[in-house]
Coordinates of C-alpha atoms in Angstrom, one line a residue:
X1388 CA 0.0 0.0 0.0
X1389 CA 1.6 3.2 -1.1
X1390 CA 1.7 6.7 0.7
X1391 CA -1.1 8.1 -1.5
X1392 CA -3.3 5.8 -1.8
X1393 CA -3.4 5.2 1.9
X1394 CA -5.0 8.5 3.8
X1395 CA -5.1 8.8 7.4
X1396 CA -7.9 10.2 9.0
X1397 CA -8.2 11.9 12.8
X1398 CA -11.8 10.5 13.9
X1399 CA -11.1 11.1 17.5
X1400 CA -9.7 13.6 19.9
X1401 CA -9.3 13.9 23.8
X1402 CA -7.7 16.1 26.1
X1403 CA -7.6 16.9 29.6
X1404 CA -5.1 20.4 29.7
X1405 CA -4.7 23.4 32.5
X1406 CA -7.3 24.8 30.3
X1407 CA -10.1 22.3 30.8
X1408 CA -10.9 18.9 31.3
X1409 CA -11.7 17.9 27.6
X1410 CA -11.3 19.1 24.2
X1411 CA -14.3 21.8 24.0
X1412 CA -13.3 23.4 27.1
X1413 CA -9.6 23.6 26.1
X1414 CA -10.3 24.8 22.8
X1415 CA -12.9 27.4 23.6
X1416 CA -10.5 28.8 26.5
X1417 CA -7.8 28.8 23.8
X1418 CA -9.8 30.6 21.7
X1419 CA -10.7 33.0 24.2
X1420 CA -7.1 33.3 25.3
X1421 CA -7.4 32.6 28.8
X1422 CA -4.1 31.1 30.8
X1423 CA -4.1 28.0 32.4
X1424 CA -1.4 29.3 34.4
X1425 CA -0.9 30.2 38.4
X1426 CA 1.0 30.5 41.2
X1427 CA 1.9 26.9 43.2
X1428 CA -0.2 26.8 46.3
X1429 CA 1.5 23.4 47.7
X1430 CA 3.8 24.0 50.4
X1431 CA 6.7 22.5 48.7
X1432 CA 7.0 25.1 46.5
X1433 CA 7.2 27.8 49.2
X1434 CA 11.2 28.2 49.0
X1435 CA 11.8 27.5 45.4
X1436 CA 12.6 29.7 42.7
X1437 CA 10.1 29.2 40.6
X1438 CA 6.5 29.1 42.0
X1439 CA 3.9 28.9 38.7
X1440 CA 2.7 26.2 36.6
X1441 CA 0.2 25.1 34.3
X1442 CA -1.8 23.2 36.8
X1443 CA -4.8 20.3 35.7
X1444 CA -8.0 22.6 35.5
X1445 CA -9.3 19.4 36.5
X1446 CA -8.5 16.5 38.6
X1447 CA -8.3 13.2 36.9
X1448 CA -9.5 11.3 40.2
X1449 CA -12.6 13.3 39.7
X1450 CA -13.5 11.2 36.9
X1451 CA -11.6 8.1 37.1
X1452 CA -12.6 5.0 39.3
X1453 CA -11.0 6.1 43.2
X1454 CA -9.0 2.9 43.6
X1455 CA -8.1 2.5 39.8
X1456 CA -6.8 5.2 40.0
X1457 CA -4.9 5.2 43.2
X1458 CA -2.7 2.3 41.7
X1459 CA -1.7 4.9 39.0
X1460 CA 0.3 7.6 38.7
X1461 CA -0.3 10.7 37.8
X1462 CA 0.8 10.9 34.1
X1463 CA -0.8 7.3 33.7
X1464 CA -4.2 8.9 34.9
X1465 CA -4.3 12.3 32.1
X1466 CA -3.2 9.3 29.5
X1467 CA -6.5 7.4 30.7
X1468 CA -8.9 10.7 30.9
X1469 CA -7.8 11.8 27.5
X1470 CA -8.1 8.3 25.8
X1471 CA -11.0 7.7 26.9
X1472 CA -12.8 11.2 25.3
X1473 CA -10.6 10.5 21.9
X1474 CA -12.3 6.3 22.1
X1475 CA -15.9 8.0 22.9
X1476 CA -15.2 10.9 20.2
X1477 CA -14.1 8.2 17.5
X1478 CA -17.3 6.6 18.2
X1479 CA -15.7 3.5 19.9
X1480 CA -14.8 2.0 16.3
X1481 CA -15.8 -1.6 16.0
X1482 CA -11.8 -3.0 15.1
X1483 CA -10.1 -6.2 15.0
X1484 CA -7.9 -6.0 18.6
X1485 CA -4.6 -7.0 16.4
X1486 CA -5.4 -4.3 14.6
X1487 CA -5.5 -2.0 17.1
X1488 CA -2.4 -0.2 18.6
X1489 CA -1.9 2.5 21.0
X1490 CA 1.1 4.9 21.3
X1491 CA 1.7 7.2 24.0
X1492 CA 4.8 9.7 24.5
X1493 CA 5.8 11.1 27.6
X1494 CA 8.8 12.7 28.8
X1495 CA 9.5 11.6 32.0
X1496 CA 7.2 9.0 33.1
X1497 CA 5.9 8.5 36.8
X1498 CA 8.7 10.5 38.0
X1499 CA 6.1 12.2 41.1
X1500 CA 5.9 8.1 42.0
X1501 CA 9.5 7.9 42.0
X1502 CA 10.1 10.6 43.5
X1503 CA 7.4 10.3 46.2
X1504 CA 8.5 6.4 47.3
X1505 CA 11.8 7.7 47.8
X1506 CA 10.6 10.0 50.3
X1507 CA 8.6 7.1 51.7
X1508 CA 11.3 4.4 51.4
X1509 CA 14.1 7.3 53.7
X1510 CA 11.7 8.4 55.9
X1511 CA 9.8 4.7 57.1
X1512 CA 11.1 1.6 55.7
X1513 CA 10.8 -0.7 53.4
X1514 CA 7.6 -2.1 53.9
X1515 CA 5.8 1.7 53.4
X1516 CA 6.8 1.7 50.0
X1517 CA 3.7 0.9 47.8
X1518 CA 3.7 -2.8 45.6
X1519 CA 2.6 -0.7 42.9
X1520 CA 5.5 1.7 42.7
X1521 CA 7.2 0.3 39.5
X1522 CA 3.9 -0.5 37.4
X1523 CA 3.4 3.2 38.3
X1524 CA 6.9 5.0 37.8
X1525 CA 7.5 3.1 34.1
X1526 CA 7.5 5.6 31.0
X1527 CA 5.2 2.3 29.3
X1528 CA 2.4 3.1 32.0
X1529 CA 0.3 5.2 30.1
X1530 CA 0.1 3.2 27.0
X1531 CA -0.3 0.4 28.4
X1532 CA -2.9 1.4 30.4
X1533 CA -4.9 2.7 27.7
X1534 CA -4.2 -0.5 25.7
X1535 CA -5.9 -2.7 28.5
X1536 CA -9.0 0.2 28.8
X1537 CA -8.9 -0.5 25.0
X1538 CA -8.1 -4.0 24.6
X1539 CA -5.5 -3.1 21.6
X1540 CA -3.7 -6.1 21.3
X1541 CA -1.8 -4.7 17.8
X1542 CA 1.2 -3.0 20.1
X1543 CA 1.8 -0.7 23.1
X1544 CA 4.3 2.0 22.2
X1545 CA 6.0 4.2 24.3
X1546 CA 8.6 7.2 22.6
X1547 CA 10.4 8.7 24.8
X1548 CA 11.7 12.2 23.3
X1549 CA 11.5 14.7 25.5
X1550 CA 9.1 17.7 24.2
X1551 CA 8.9 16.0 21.2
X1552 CA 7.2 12.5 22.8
X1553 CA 3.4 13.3 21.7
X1554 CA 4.2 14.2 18.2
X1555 CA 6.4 11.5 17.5
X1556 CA 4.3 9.1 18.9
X1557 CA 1.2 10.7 15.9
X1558 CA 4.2 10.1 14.0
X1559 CA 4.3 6.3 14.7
X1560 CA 1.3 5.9 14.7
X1561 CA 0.8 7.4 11.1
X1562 CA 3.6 4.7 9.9
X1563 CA 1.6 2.0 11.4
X1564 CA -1.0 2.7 9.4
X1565 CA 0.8 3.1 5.9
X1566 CA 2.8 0.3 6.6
X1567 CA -0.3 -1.9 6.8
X1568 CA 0.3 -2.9 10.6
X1569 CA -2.9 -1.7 12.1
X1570 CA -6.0 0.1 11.0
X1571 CA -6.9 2.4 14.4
X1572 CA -4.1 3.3 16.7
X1573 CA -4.9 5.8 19.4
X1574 CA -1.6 8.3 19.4
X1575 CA -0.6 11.1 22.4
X1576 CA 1.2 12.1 25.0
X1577 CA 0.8 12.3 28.7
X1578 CA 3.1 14.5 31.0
X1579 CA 2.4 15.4 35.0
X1580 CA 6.0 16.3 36.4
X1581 CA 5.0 19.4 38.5
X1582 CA 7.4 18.9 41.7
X1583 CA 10.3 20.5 43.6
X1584 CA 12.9 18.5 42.0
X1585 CA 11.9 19.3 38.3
X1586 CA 11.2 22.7 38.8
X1587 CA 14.3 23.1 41.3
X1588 CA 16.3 21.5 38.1
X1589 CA 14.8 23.7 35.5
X1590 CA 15.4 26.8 37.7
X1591 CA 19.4 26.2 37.8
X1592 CA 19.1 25.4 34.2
X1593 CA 17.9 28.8 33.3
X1594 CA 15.1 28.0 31.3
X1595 CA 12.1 28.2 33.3
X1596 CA 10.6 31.9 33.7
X1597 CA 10.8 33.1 36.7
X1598 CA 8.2 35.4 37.0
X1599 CA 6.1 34.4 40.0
X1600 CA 4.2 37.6 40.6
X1601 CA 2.6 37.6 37.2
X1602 CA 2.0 34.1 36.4
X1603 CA -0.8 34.7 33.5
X1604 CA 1.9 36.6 31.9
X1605 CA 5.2 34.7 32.3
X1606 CA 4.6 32.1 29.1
X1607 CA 5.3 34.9 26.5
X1608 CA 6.7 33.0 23.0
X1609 CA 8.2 35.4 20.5
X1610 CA 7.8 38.8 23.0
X1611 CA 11.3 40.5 23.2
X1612 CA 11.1 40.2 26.9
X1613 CA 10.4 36.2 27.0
X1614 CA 12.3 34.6 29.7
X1615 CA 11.7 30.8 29.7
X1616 CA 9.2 28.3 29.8
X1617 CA 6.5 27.4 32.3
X1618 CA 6.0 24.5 33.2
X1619 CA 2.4 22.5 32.6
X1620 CA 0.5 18.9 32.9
X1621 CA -2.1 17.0 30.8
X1622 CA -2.4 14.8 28.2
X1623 CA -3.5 15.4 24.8
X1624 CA -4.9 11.8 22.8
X1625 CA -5.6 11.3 19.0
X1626 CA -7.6 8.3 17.5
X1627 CA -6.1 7.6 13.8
X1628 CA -7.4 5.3 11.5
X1629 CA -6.8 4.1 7.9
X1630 CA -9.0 6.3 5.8
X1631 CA -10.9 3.3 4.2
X1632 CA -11.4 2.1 7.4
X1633 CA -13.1 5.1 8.7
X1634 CA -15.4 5.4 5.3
X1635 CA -16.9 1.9 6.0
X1636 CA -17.9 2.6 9.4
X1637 CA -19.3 6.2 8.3
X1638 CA -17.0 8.1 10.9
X1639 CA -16.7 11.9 10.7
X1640 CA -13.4 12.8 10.6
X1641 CA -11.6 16.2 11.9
X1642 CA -9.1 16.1 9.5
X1643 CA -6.5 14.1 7.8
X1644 CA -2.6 13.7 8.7
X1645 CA -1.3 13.9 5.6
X1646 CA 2.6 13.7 7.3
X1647 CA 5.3 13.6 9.3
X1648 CA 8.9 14.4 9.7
X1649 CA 11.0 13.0 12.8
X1650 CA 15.0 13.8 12.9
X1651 CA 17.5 14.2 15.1
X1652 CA 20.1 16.6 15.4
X1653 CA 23.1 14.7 16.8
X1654 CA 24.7 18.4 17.9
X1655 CA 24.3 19.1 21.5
X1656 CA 21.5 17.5 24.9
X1657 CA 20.1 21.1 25.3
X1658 CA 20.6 23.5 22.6
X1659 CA 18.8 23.2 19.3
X1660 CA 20.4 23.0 16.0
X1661 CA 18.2 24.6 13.0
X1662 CA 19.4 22.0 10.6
X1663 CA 17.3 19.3 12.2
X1664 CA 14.7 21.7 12.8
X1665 CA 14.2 22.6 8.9
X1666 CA 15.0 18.9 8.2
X1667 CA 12.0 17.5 10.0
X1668 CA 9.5 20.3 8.2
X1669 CA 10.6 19.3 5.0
X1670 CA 10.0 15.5 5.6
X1671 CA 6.9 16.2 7.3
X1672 CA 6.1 18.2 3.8
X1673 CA 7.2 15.3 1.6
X1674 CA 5.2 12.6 3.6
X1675 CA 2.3 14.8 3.1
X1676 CA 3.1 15.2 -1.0
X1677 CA 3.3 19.1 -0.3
X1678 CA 5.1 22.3 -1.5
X1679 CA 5.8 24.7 1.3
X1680 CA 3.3 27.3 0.0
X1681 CA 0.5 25.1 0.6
X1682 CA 1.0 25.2 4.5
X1683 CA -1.3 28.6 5.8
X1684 CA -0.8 27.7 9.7
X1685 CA 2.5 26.6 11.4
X1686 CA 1.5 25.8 15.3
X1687 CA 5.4 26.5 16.7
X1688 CA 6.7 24.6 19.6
X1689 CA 7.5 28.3 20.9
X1690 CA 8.5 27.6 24.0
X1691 CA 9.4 31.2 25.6
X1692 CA 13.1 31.0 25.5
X1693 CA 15.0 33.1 24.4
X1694 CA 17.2 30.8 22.0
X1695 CA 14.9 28.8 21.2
X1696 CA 12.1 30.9 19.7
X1697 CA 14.6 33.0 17.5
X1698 CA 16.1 29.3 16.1
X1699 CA 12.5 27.6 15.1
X1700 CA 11.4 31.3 13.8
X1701 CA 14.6 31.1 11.8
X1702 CA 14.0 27.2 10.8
X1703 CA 10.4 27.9 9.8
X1704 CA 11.1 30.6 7.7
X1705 CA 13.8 28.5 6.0
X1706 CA 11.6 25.3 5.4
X1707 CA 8.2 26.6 5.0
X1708 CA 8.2 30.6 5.1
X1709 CA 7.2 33.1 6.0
X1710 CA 3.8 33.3 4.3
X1711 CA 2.1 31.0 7.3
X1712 CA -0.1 32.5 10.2
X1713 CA 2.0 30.9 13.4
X1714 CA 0.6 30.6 16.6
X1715 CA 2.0 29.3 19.8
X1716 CA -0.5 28.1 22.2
X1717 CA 1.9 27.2 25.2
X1718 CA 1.3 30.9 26.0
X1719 CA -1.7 30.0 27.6
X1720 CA -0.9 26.4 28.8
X1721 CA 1.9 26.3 29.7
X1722 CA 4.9 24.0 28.4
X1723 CA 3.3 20.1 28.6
X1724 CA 5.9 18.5 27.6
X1725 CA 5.5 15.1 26.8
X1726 CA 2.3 15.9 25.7
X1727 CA 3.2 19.3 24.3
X1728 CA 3.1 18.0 20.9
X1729 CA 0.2 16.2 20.7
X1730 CA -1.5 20.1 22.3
X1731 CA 0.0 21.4 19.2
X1732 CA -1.5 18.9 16.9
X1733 CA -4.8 18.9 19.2
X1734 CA -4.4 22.7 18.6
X1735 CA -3.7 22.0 14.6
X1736 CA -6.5 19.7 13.9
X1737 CA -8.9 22.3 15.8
X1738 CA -7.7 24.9 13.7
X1739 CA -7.8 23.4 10.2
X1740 CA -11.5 22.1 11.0
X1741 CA -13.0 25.2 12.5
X1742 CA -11.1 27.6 10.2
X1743 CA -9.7 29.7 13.2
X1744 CA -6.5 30.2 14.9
X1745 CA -5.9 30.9 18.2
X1746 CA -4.1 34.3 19.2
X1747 CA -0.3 34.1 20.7
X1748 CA -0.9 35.6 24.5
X1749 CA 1.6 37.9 26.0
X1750 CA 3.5 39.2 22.8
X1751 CA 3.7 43.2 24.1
X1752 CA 6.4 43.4 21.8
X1753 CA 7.3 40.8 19.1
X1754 CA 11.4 40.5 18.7
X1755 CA 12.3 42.0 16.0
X1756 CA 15.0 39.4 15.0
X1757 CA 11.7 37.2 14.4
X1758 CA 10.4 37.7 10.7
X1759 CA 7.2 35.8 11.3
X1760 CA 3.4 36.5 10.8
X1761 CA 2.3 36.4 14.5
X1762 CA -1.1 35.9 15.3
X1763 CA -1.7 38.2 18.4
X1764 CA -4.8 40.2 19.8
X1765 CA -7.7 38.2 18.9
X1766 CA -7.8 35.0 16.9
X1767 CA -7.6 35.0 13.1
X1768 CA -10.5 33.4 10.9
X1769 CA -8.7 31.3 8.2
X1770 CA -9.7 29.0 5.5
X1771 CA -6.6 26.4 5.8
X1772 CA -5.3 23.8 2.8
X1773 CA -2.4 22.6 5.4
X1774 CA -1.6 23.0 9.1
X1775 CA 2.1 22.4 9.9
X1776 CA 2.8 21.7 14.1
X1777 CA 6.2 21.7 15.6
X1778 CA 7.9 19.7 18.3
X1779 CA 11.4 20.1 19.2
X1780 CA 13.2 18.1 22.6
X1781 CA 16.3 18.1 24.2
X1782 CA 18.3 15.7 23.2
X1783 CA 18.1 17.2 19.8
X1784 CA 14.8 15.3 18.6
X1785 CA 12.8 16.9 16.3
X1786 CA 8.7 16.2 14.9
X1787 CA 6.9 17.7 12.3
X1788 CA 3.0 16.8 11.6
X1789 CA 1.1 18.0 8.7
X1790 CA -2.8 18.5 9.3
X1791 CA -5.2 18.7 5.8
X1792 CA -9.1 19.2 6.1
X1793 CA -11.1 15.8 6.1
X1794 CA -11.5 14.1 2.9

């Protein structure tokens, strides 16, 4: 089965974001450009540098079964909320279980479980330490999980790529459908990593913002003043299928992944190099069998540094443009990421089906080293041929997606 011959379809989406608990409330909030973003009230955070997040606007145990969910962390529990809205979305497709496969991203796994059984295990003992703890603190939790919700026999996959996680993983899940492996395959990412140790590590690194009296503010992607990311949680949760597929069971689809583009940059664990950057567009382009001028919307990985919005601004404009209406919505949610990419292509898919993109929040000023079409103020009505989303991780991994309206 060749690439063109074989469409893709997004039939289901779920999401469960400092914005809301689901995909409606998310993306009206986006729309509206309100932050999901506030100061920690948890004591632990009292003598840290940093003191904001991107908190859950909802609480996962409030919808999940109490003692399911206590044997779960907290990354495994988004990956559940957020699979199960894509499943009901999709219209829980009637599929072969070998034919159904499941990928889910994150970046750091149940590192709160690890983290928090430590504390147990110094302070009383061996025998306080939970017999769930390693079920709960392995980067395959989520996927798995939502393969056994699911009962998708057809592979649990797990990338692990830093910010890039949730975009890879649509990435993988689009080549198991070309290469004839499965018809459905539910594809995401799932990140909750909001604790002293993370956000004491990002604080020496430099890259976190570190403006606690004006939380709703700090997140500010291609401002002159931008000063490092904020941190978030949530998952975001895609159900692809094989277009045929779809078109026998009458699903409505949202849109269509037309491609991808995954690279690495083999150059350095923090810094970005534009190469891979322009690379992964380009392939993402030539998956999707399209020219650069095609794309109208690039949703940037934009996280608020100040490196690395000046390099992808650079990168895009090289590989795609500068024609395209960019928008970064982490300016109102917050850096997820694990699941940051699959909130860009939530955010992508949204966009190319509604004909509206969200407004950047926070630009007062747009650097003028950055030679990009903004989209800042209020949102911008737009009839889109092409979305293009970005994902870029430390470590030097790189993910492109490419969004086309439903067939």
């Amino acid at each position: 089965m060749g690439m063109d011959t074989d469409h893709v379809v997004v039939t289901g989406l779920g999401a469960t974001t400092p914005l809301g608990g689901d995909v409606a409330s998310t993306w009206s909030a986006l729309l509206a450009g309100r932050s999901g973003i506030g100061p920690i009230e948890e004591e632990w955070a009292a003598g840290l540098p940093v003191r904001i997040a991107g908190q859950l606007a909802v609480e996962p145990t409030a919808v999940l079964d109490r003692v399911q969910a206590r044997r779960m962390d907290r990354c495994e529990q988004v990956a559940l909320v957020a699979a199960r809205e894509a499943w009901a979305d999709a219209g829980r497709p009637a599929v072969d279980p070998e034919r159904l496969a499941v990928v889910i991203g994150t970046g750091t796994g149940g590192a709160l479980t690890m983290l928090a059984q430590d504390d147990v295990l110094e302070a009383s003992g061996v025998r306080r330490v939970s017999p769930h703890t390693v079920p709960m603190l392995m980067a395959n939790g989520p996927a798995a999980w939502v393969s056994i919700e699911l009962g998708a026999r057809g592979g649990a996959h797990t990338p692990v790529s830093a910010c890039a996680s949730g975009a890879e993983a649509i990435a993988m899940g689009l080549d198991l459908i070309r290469l004839g492996r499965a018809d459905v395959v539910v594809a995401g990412g799932a990140e909750a990593c909001i604790g002293a140790l993370p956000l004491a590590g990002f604080a020496q690194a430099k890259a976190h913002s570190t403006r606690n009296d004006e939380p709703q503010r700090a997140s500010r992607p291609f401002d002159v003043d931008r000063d490092g990311f904020v941190i978030g949680e949530g998952a975001a949760v895609v159900v692809l299928e094989r277009a045929e597929f779809a078109a026998a069971r009458s699903a409505r689809a949202h849109a269509t992944l037309a491609g991808a583009g995954v690279t690495s940059d083999a150059f350095h664990i923090t810094a970005a190099h534009p190469e891979g950057q322009v690379r992964a567009m380009r392939l993402a382009l030539a998956s999707a069998g399209l020219p650069p001028e095609a794309v109208g919307h690039v949703h940037a990985h934009a996280t608020s540094t100040p490196k690395g919005d000046l390099v992808e601004a650079q990168s895009i404009g090289e590989a795609v443009g500068t024609h395209p209406a960019v928008t970064a919505t982490k300016s109102m949610t917050g850096h997820l990421f694990g699941a940051a990419g699959s909130m860009g292509a939530l955010a992508a898919i949204l966009a190319v089906r509604d004909g509206v993109i969200p407004a950047t929040q926070n630009v007062d000023t747009l650097d003028p080293e950055i030679k990009l079409d903004v989209v800042t103020g209020s949102p911008r009505r737009a009839s889109l041929s092409a979305a293009l989303t970005n994902s870029f991780g430390f470590g030097g991994h790189n993910a492109s997606l490419v969004f086309t309206p439903a067939p």
